[in-house]
Amino acid sequence: MSGQTLPLLRKWAGEEPGCGLARGLLTLATSERMSDTVLKQQLVTAHRDAQGAGEREASLVYGVFLHTHRQYRLAADHLVAHFERWPADEVATLILDAFSAGGDITYRAHGNDLVEQQAMLAGPDSWVWTSCLAAIRAEQGRVREAHRLAEQALSLNPRSGVAVHALAHAEHELGAGPASTRMLDDWLAQDARAVQLGHLNWHAALQSIACGDFTDARRRADTALRHEDVGMRAATNWRLLLVGQEPAGRSDLDHVRELLAAPGGMAEIFHTFNLALALAVEAATEDLEKLAARAAADPRPDYHDVLAPVVRALAHITSGRPRAAAEGLTALGEKAERIGGVRVEREIIQDTLARALIDSGDPACAAALLHHRTATRHHHTYENLLLVPR
């Protein structure tokens, strides 16, 4: 995930215009900027050319086609078949997130099992599969193991973006604070154009929030996050607001509304949840209530069973009804996992519940809710502030 990714892919595709795999991977890296028509044209051409190169190349490009068209379950099923024929194929790891992107807990668990199997086949000398396994362990809450695997992968390839990302997740769970921000800054300093520049700065901002350095968190959000990074900006600002701190630069409310109204605005549950957080930061209660109603009427179970009550709870918070928010989020329980994303990202729902419990006069339940964090994280100023009545 270096800053050389796009230049090298463009060079490869330019030098070998008939290479389907080169075209397919370049399309994967740039698909978000393409119209549906151009995306389909590029991948149809890539698949045709890949078929002439061999079955593995054709299979990889077909997987990219499914992934970029958000057919995540089909992409995951395809990967299972792909790995049966080409075990531990490192290129195929580029679309492994299909197992989690679909929002189905069963698929996510199946993807975890698949990574474990392929990492075992690849062996400990494969920095690619060791990085992937580190990411899985971090998501499973096996933090010490994730930390060890990430460092092992980085010892094999210090520029492994997946490994440093997994390390950031593990250190979030440990509450590493300034030690983690230094690690991330050192890694990013080696490649100013790294693909993960914004996201790793977001992780660093969370570490700064964890230890109470809110000025640094705001600085990172304002300097490293782009206008398009609505979700990460909202997730940073909502955390700051929950503990009574000034937020960083806000998202434009009309832009958030446009994103929600766009064809893909509610295509993925976690994306929609992030837009709801952006509305909450702006205290747009009416917008939140409308979104909650849309989610409640959605035929997809995760939307009406999980997203709707979460968005409704945010509306309760922004309108000064913490008890109603606490009741709704408490009733949701472990179903909140179905909101998608990863542990670090879903944790904000727990943060919101803790604040709602405190503001509705139930500090004992709030303390119990956050006990596993305050008892295990080295830096937890943020959690302490969540438990302070306002």
XYZ file of C-alpha atoms in Angstrom:
390
model
C 0.000 0.000 0.000
C 2.791 2.369 -0.885
C 2.609 5.611 -2.806
C 4.132 3.735 -5.751
C 1.049 1.541 -6.192
C -0.745 3.583 -8.853
C 2.387 4.701 -10.778
C 3.610 1.107 -11.002
C 0.212 -0.288 -11.985
C -0.171 2.387 -14.643
C 3.317 1.653 -15.944
C 2.597 -2.093 -16.078
C -0.747 -1.626 -17.816
C 0.809 0.901 -20.225
C 3.706 -1.359 -21.154
C 1.461 -4.419 -21.513
C -1.929 -3.122 -22.685
C -3.024 -6.678 -23.479
C -2.314 -7.939 -19.946
C -5.722 -8.559 -18.390
C -4.382 -8.913 -14.861
C -2.578 -5.548 -15.050
C -5.733 -3.836 -16.299
C -7.837 -5.635 -13.690
C -5.630 -4.615 -10.758
C -5.383 -1.026 -11.973
C -9.174 -0.954 -12.221
C -9.450 -2.340 -8.683
C -7.205 0.459 -7.400
C -9.099 3.225 -9.212
C -12.664 1.877 -9.393
C -14.139 4.453 -7.006
C -13.393 7.184 -9.549
C -15.075 5.375 -12.462
C -18.635 5.463 -13.699
C -20.434 2.121 -13.790
C -20.189 2.080 -17.591
C -16.425 2.649 -17.680
C -15.875 0.178 -14.839
C -17.724 -2.570 -16.678
C -15.936 -1.828 -19.963
C -12.505 -1.992 -18.325
C -13.196 -5.273 -16.567
C -14.859 -6.952 -19.538
C -11.729 -6.129 -21.563
C -9.481 -7.241 -18.695
C -11.302 -10.571 -18.345
C -11.154 -11.243 -22.089
C -7.398 -10.613 -22.133
C -6.859 -12.565 -18.912
C -8.556 -15.625 -20.375
C -5.861 -15.696 -23.031
C -3.151 -15.670 -20.341
C -4.482 -18.507 -18.229
C -7.197 -19.692 -15.874
C -5.627 -18.181 -12.737
C -5.437 -14.710 -14.271
C -9.035 -14.988 -15.511
C -10.175 -16.100 -12.068
C -8.430 -13.165 -10.388
C -9.969 -10.628 -12.761
C -13.418 -12.156 -12.314
C -12.983 -11.795 -8.550
C -12.090 -8.125 -9.072
C -15.208 -7.727 -11.238
C -17.458 -9.060 -8.474
C -15.710 -7.033 -5.769
C -15.813 -3.693 -7.596
C -19.499 -4.255 -8.397
C -20.125 -4.757 -4.653
C -21.211 -8.351 -5.139
C -19.347 -9.209 -1.966
C -20.944 -12.570 -1.179
C -20.396 -13.781 -4.716
C -16.818 -12.500 -4.568
C -16.259 -14.359 -1.295
C -17.697 -17.581 -2.739
C -15.475 -17.131 -5.770
C -12.391 -16.715 -3.578
C -13.101 -20.020 -1.836
C -13.075 -21.777 -5.191
C -10.015 -19.795 -6.323
C -7.937 -20.834 -3.312
C -8.915 -24.470 -3.812
C -7.199 -24.343 -7.195
C -4.393 -21.907 -6.359
C -3.637 -22.227 -2.637
C -2.109 -19.212 -0.844
C -2.301 -17.019 -3.975
C -0.949 -13.701 -2.658
C -2.532 -11.532 -5.356
C -5.993 -12.752 -4.339
C -5.508 -11.245 -0.860
C -6.260 -7.846 -2.442
C -9.975 -8.669 -2.436
C -10.160 -10.687 0.787
C -12.200 -7.945 2.439
C -15.173 -9.240 0.425
C -15.861 -11.566 3.377
C -16.359 -8.665 5.770
C -17.652 -6.012 3.363
C -20.932 -7.858 2.866
C -21.868 -7.312 6.517
C -22.762 -10.957 7.141
C -21.235 -12.293 10.376
C -21.259 -15.855 9.031
C -19.287 -14.819 5.953
C -16.875 -12.847 8.111
C -16.166 -15.915 10.241
C -15.779 -18.029 7.108
C -13.268 -15.503 5.777
C -11.297 -15.670 9.028
C -11.089 -19.460 8.736
C -9.954 -19.154 5.140
C -7.138 -16.749 6.058
C -5.956 -19.113 8.792
C -5.873 -22.020 6.341
C -4.057 -20.096 3.629
C -1.551 -18.575 6.072
C -0.714 -22.070 7.300
C -0.182 -23.239 3.723
C 1.960 -20.206 2.901
C 4.111 -20.575 5.990
C 5.651 -17.967 8.322
C 8.006 -16.606 5.648
C 5.122 -15.124 3.640
C 4.856 -11.508 4.801
C 1.631 -11.165 2.799
C -0.246 -13.949 4.570
C 1.315 -13.187 7.951
C 0.031 -9.615 7.552
C -3.457 -10.887 6.712
C -3.437 -13.224 9.696
C -2.377 -10.352 11.969
C -5.373 -8.340 10.753
C -7.720 -11.238 11.460
C -6.326 -11.749 14.963
C -6.753 -8.047 15.741
C -10.385 -8.214 14.667
C -10.912 -11.322 16.793
C -9.611 -9.495 19.853
C -6.524 -11.694 20.081
C -4.482 -8.565 20.507
C -1.122 -9.856 21.723
C -1.028 -12.445 18.956
C -2.008 -9.816 16.378
C 0.768 -7.543 17.633
C 3.356 -10.318 17.362
C 2.251 -11.357 13.868
C 2.216 -7.765 12.613
C 5.743 -7.185 13.869
C 6.822 -10.486 12.306
C 5.399 -9.416 8.938
C 7.069 -6.008 9.224
C 10.387 -7.678 9.962
C 9.991 -9.516 6.629
C 8.744 -6.443 4.763
C 8.892 -3.141 6.678
C 6.567 -1.533 4.107
C 3.679 -3.952 4.551
C 0.637 -1.702 4.688
C -1.622 -4.499 5.905
C 0.772 -5.332 8.740
C 1.155 -1.750 9.971
C -2.622 -1.363 9.817
C -3.073 -4.525 11.885
C -0.492 -3.189 14.341
C -2.501 0.035 14.647
C -5.609 -1.988 15.482
C -3.788 -4.042 18.097
C -2.272 -0.957 19.698
C -5.697 0.691 19.811
C -6.931 -2.236 21.909
C -3.858 -1.899 24.130
C -4.217 1.874 24.486
C -0.628 2.427 23.430
C -1.103 6.194 23.090
C 1.937 8.289 22.041
C 4.033 5.169 21.390
C 1.559 4.178 18.685
C 1.394 7.633 17.117
C 5.208 7.711 16.932
C 5.234 4.289 15.282
C 2.665 5.383 12.695
C 4.391 8.705 12.036
C 7.732 6.939 11.542
C 6.173 4.474 9.105
C 4.385 7.195 7.143
C 7.498 9.385 7.037
C 9.136 6.812 4.785
C 6.471 7.281 2.091
C 4.609 10.583 2.004
C 2.240 9.241 -0.688
C 1.277 6.026 1.101
C -2.244 4.880 0.217
C -3.075 4.673 3.919
C -1.872 8.178 4.803
C -5.317 9.387 5.844
C -6.460 6.196 7.526
C -3.314 5.685 9.591
C -3.458 9.326 10.671
C -7.029 8.630 11.747
C -5.748 5.746 13.886
C -3.143 8.087 15.327
C -5.874 10.633 16.076
C -7.757 7.960 18.029
C -4.619 7.255 20.057
C -4.311 10.979 20.773
C -7.944 11.051 21.899
C -7.259 8.019 24.091
C -4.573 9.863 26.040
C -6.321 13.239 26.061
C -4.267 15.048 23.411
C -7.299 16.497 21.668
C -5.307 19.220 19.923
C -3.271 16.607 18.064
C -6.405 14.662 17.165
C -7.969 17.775 15.635
C -4.736 18.636 13.822
C -4.559 15.207 12.208
C -8.204 15.268 11.177
C -7.798 18.695 9.604
C -4.498 18.053 7.824
C -4.641 14.377 6.818
C -8.310 13.719 6.034
C -9.699 14.727 2.661
C -13.105 16.238 1.935
C -14.211 12.765 0.823
C -13.217 11.141 4.129
C -16.606 11.900 5.671
C -16.739 8.717 7.740
C -13.347 9.085 9.419
C -13.927 12.789 10.078
C -17.341 12.104 11.602
C -15.989 9.239 13.723
C -13.265 11.531 15.075
C -15.582 14.455 15.749
C -18.339 12.405 17.363
C -15.815 10.970 19.824
C -14.600 14.490 20.623
C -18.139 15.743 21.140
C -19.020 12.782 23.397
C -16.371 13.921 25.869
C -17.215 17.612 25.602
C -14.336 18.623 23.337
C -14.277 20.943 20.344
C -14.474 18.967 17.099
C -12.111 19.293 14.168
C -13.306 20.838 10.889
C -16.862 19.735 10.202
C -18.277 17.960 7.186
C -20.588 19.975 4.973
C -24.144 18.995 5.867
C -25.411 19.417 2.301
C -22.594 17.147 1.103
C -23.664 14.469 3.595
C -27.244 14.759 2.383
C -26.092 14.409 -1.208
C -24.145 11.256 -0.342
C -27.198 9.752 1.337
C -29.420 10.613 -1.617
C -26.953 9.174 -4.153
C -27.691 5.710 -5.653
C -25.093 4.079 -3.391
C -25.981 6.091 -0.304
C -27.609 3.145 1.436
C -26.012 0.328 -0.538
C -23.765 -0.673 2.373
C -24.824 -0.557 6.003
C -21.511 0.657 7.425
C -21.233 3.454 4.870
C -24.751 4.587 5.808
C -23.867 4.412 9.506
C -20.869 6.696 8.915
C -23.106 9.207 7.180
C -25.446 9.033 10.174
C -22.502 9.891 12.435
C -21.788 12.908 10.228
C -25.409 14.011 10.692
C -25.076 13.520 14.450
C -21.958 15.709 14.565
C -24.035 18.473 12.967
C -26.921 17.802 15.400
C -29.157 17.239 12.374
C -31.908 15.533 14.371
C -34.568 15.804 11.688
C -32.258 14.237 9.085
C -31.427 11.436 11.515
C -35.092 10.732 12.184
C -35.794 10.555 8.448
C -32.845 8.215 7.936
C -33.995 6.017 10.827
C -37.441 5.777 9.224
C -35.891 4.806 5.872
C -33.773 2.142 7.535
C -36.764 0.795 9.491
C -38.722 0.412 6.233
C -35.807 -1.290 4.454
C -36.453 -4.996 3.714
C -32.867 -5.929 4.604
C -32.793 -7.308 8.189
C -29.567 -5.571 9.210
C -31.004 -2.238 8.178
C -34.319 -2.415 10.022
C -33.067 -4.489 12.980
C -29.719 -2.766 13.599
C -29.148 0.411 11.609
C -32.580 1.906 12.356
C -32.268 1.701 16.182
C -28.677 2.992 16.084
C -29.627 6.016 13.969
C -32.685 6.608 16.147
C -30.430 6.574 19.229
C -28.203 9.208 17.610
C -31.305 11.334 17.017
C -32.232 10.949 20.682
C -28.757 12.087 21.727
C -28.789 15.160 19.483
C -32.234 16.168 20.732
C -31.366 15.781 24.415
C -33.100 12.466 25.134
C -30.237 10.337 26.547
C -32.478 7.877 28.378
C -34.299 6.927 25.187
C -30.929 6.528 23.441
C -29.621 4.333 26.252
C -32.685 2.131 26.192
C -32.498 1.659 22.428
C -28.779 0.833 22.324
C -28.991 -1.434 25.381
C -31.786 -3.412 23.748
C -29.666 -3.781 20.636
C -26.955 -5.676 22.538
C -24.548 -7.786 20.493
C -26.584 -7.227 17.327
C -24.639 -3.968 17.003
C -21.845 -6.044 15.422
C -24.023 -6.330 12.332
C -23.481 -2.621 11.634
C -20.339 -3.695 9.763
C -16.870 -2.226 9.910
C -14.257 -3.490 12.342
C -13.952 -3.497 16.126
C -12.251 -0.098 16.325
C -14.991 1.434 14.178
C -17.948 -0.259 15.884
C -16.646 0.765 19.313
C -18.169 4.202 18.816
C -21.617 2.679 19.369
C -20.461 1.567 22.810
C -19.040 5.057 23.412
C -22.419 6.562 22.561
C -24.211 4.174 24.906
C -21.793 4.996 27.741
C -22.428 8.727 27.289
C -26.200 8.153 27.148
C -26.083 6.091 30.360
C -24.084 8.760 32.170
C -26.338 11.573 30.970
C -29.457 9.644 31.996
C -28.088 9.057 35.515
C -26.836 5.468 35.352
C -23.069 5.676 36.032
C -22.806 2.113 37.352
C -23.975 0.590 34.072
C -21.711 2.920 32.106
C -18.681 1.949 34.212
C -19.465 -1.741 33.774
C -19.837 -1.254 30.028
C -16.342 0.259 29.708
C -14.608 -1.804 32.403
C -12.812 -4.062 29.925
C -11.281 -0.961 28.333
C -10.340 1.001 31.445
C -8.860 -2.150 32.995
C -6.710 -3.229 30.047
C -5.733 -0.112 28.079
C -2.615 1.712 29.125
C -4.027 5.085 28.042
C -7.752 5.542 28.671
C -8.293 9.244 29.392
C -11.045 9.136 26.768
C -12.922 6.373 28.584
C -12.530 8.224 31.886
C -14.080 11.341 30.341
C -16.936 9.303 28.894
C -17.800 8.374 32.491
C -17.800 11.970 33.738
C -21.300 13.532 34.157
C -21.826 16.781 32.273
